[in-house]
Amino acid sequence: DKQTGIKFLGDVFKLPVSTDMIGRILDGAGRPRDGGPAIVADEMADIIGAAINPYSRQSPDTFIQTGISAIDACTSLVRGQKLPIFSASGLPHNDIALQIARQAKLVDSDDDFVVVFCAMGITAEEYNFFVHDLERTGALENACLFVNLADDPAVERLITPRLALTAAEYLAFEKDYHVLVIYTDMTNYCESLRQIGAAREEVPGRRGYPGYMYTDLAMLYERAGLVKGKKGSITQFPILTMPGDDITHPIPDLSGYITEGQIVISRELHQKGIYPPINVLPSLSRLMNAGIGDGKTREDHKSVSDQLYAAYAQGRELRGLVAIVGEDALNERDLQLLKFSDIFEDKFLRQSRDEDRPIQEGTLDLAWNLLSNIDTKYLVRLDQKWIDKYHPTDKKE
């Protein structure tokens, strides 16, 4: 239309924020997508935001229970942390994201906890799956969704996570909520970054991605954390799919430098029919030690985690040996570790999509029951005082 005009306002994109956002579904530009009324704003917030000043940061030290044993026991999530999931095409990362959105909570705390769910470049089928599941379980009442579909503009996809973080910052630092921000899928975000960089004829970096992608990702991830004098917090759970299952690809590679660990989804475990197919061996939570232990989870948590890692890693190595020489060549210790690697996957890693295991009675007690299949003289990562206190008298699987 020749009559159309453009007026530059000289201002940045702003999001109307209020507690009315909780329980709502918004699109990638912050408009209602659920047929409800527009958000009545308490204030208009700049979506660019800023990383938290390092001097004003408070060290994370509070455990967040996800109800998923592989995460809670081995790669514990701590309030204020940024812990990504490294997945791949065809793996059930969306199911894991939804399960965490439904089940995540602070242990023994009545503080307000809310989930901000940010979906970028998802299909209409995935969108319907997310909304139906959150409505079915009632989790939507305690969540705020920002959704950018695959056929929405790429520019909007770059705005969507900034809207989600702006909403999270308002809820955390103005209204004292503990906010868990879940992104899916950061790979779609980075693809849009590359697409727009190519359209602007920018000089490409590794594999065609812009050279500033590291800085751009850091601008998002560093908005997580705790601030001194503020009761609320922002914890980030980015999910990204590794192109070609390549963990050295620029997207997971750069994300790993910024974030505080990673949870790796295994195609091998998925093909065995194990859900969630989390491979604990390459997974890591760098802040785990600060959030577990006596008064937080349980006094034996660190020792149990170390023993699970050691026994499972040795059992996996023995599988390769058995394929060559057979089980007859193994001694008593090796046979016990080989058996443990199987029951660890079948009993500990495997759980249903609606199973919410409490950290003490569910996850740690289960770990002790499985470790009881190994003679105590081989449990070298466990202090004797924990064995005396927690080791079951009867062997259980």
Tab-separated table of N, CA and C in Angstrom, residues 32 75 84 113 128 184 195 201 207 210 261 270 276 292 320-321 364 378-379 397:
chain	number	residue	atom	x	y	z
A	32	PRO	N	-0.890	-12.662	23.032
A	32	PRO	CA	-1.614	-13.862	23.484
A	32	PRO	C	-1.869	-14.827	22.330
A	75	THR	N	23.757	-35.608	38.057
A	75	THR	CA	24.032	-34.272	37.499
A	75	THR	C	23.032	-33.288	38.087
A	84	PRO	N	22.485	-27.205	30.288
A	84	PRO	CA	21.830	-27.588	29.028
A	84	PRO	C	21.666	-29.095	28.869
A	113	PHE	N	7.348	-21.182	42.979
A	113	PHE	CA	8.170	-21.740	41.905
A	113	PHE	C	7.350	-21.708	40.628
A	128	ASN	N	0.991	-28.463	19.839
A	128	ASN	CA	-0.220	-29.086	20.394
A	128	ASN	C	0.132	-30.109	21.475
A	184	THR	N	13.597	-24.721	24.204
A	184	THR	CA	13.701	-25.785	23.210
A	184	THR	C	13.253	-25.187	21.863
A	195	GLN	N	20.887	-17.649	9.441
A	195	GLN	CA	20.068	-17.235	8.306
A	195	GLN	C	20.048	-15.716	8.169
A	201	GLU	N	24.672	-10.391	4.734
A	201	GLU	CA	25.975	-10.547	4.079
A	201	GLU	C	27.128	-10.333	5.053
A	207	ARG	N	31.427	-23.148	10.143
A	207	ARG	CA	30.267	-23.789	9.512
A	207	ARG	C	29.177	-22.797	9.133
A	210	PRO	N	27.528	-17.045	12.395
A	210	PRO	CA	28.207	-15.756	12.581
A	210	PRO	C	29.259	-15.831	13.685
A	261	GLY	N	27.957	-27.144	32.798
A	261	GLY	CA	27.789	-28.579	32.650
A	261	GLY	C	26.954	-28.929	31.439
A	270	HIS	N	18.358	-44.952	23.974
A	270	HIS	CA	17.028	-44.780	23.384
A	270	HIS	C	16.657	-45.997	22.539
A	276	PRO	N	14.155	-41.986	30.712
A	276	PRO	CA	14.844	-41.072	29.793
A	276	PRO	C	16.237	-41.605	29.446
A	292	ILE	N	24.238	-30.140	47.042
A	292	ILE	CA	23.862	-31.430	47.630
A	292	ILE	C	24.565	-31.619	48.967
A	320	GLY	N	32.448	-54.587	26.537
A	320	GLY	CA	33.320	-54.736	25.377
A	320	GLY	C	34.247	-55.930	25.507
A	321	LEU	N	34.730	-56.157	26.730
A	321	LEU	CA	35.610	-57.302	26.962
A	321	LEU	C	34.859	-58.617	26.792
A	364	LEU	N	17.944	-41.929	45.996
A	364	LEU	CA	19.119	-42.390	46.740
A	364	LEU	C	18.907	-43.777	47.345
A	378	TYR	N	34.013	-54.149	47.264
A	378	TYR	CA	34.282	-53.541	45.961
A	378	TYR	C	33.706	-52.124	45.853
A	379	LEU	N	32.974	-51.683	46.871
A	379	LEU	CA	32.382	-50.334	46.846
A	379	LEU	C	33.400	-49.345	47.403
A	397	GLU	N	16.979	-55.713	43.771
A	397	GLU	CA	17.254	-55.186	42.432
A	397	GLU	C	16.221	-54.143	42.094
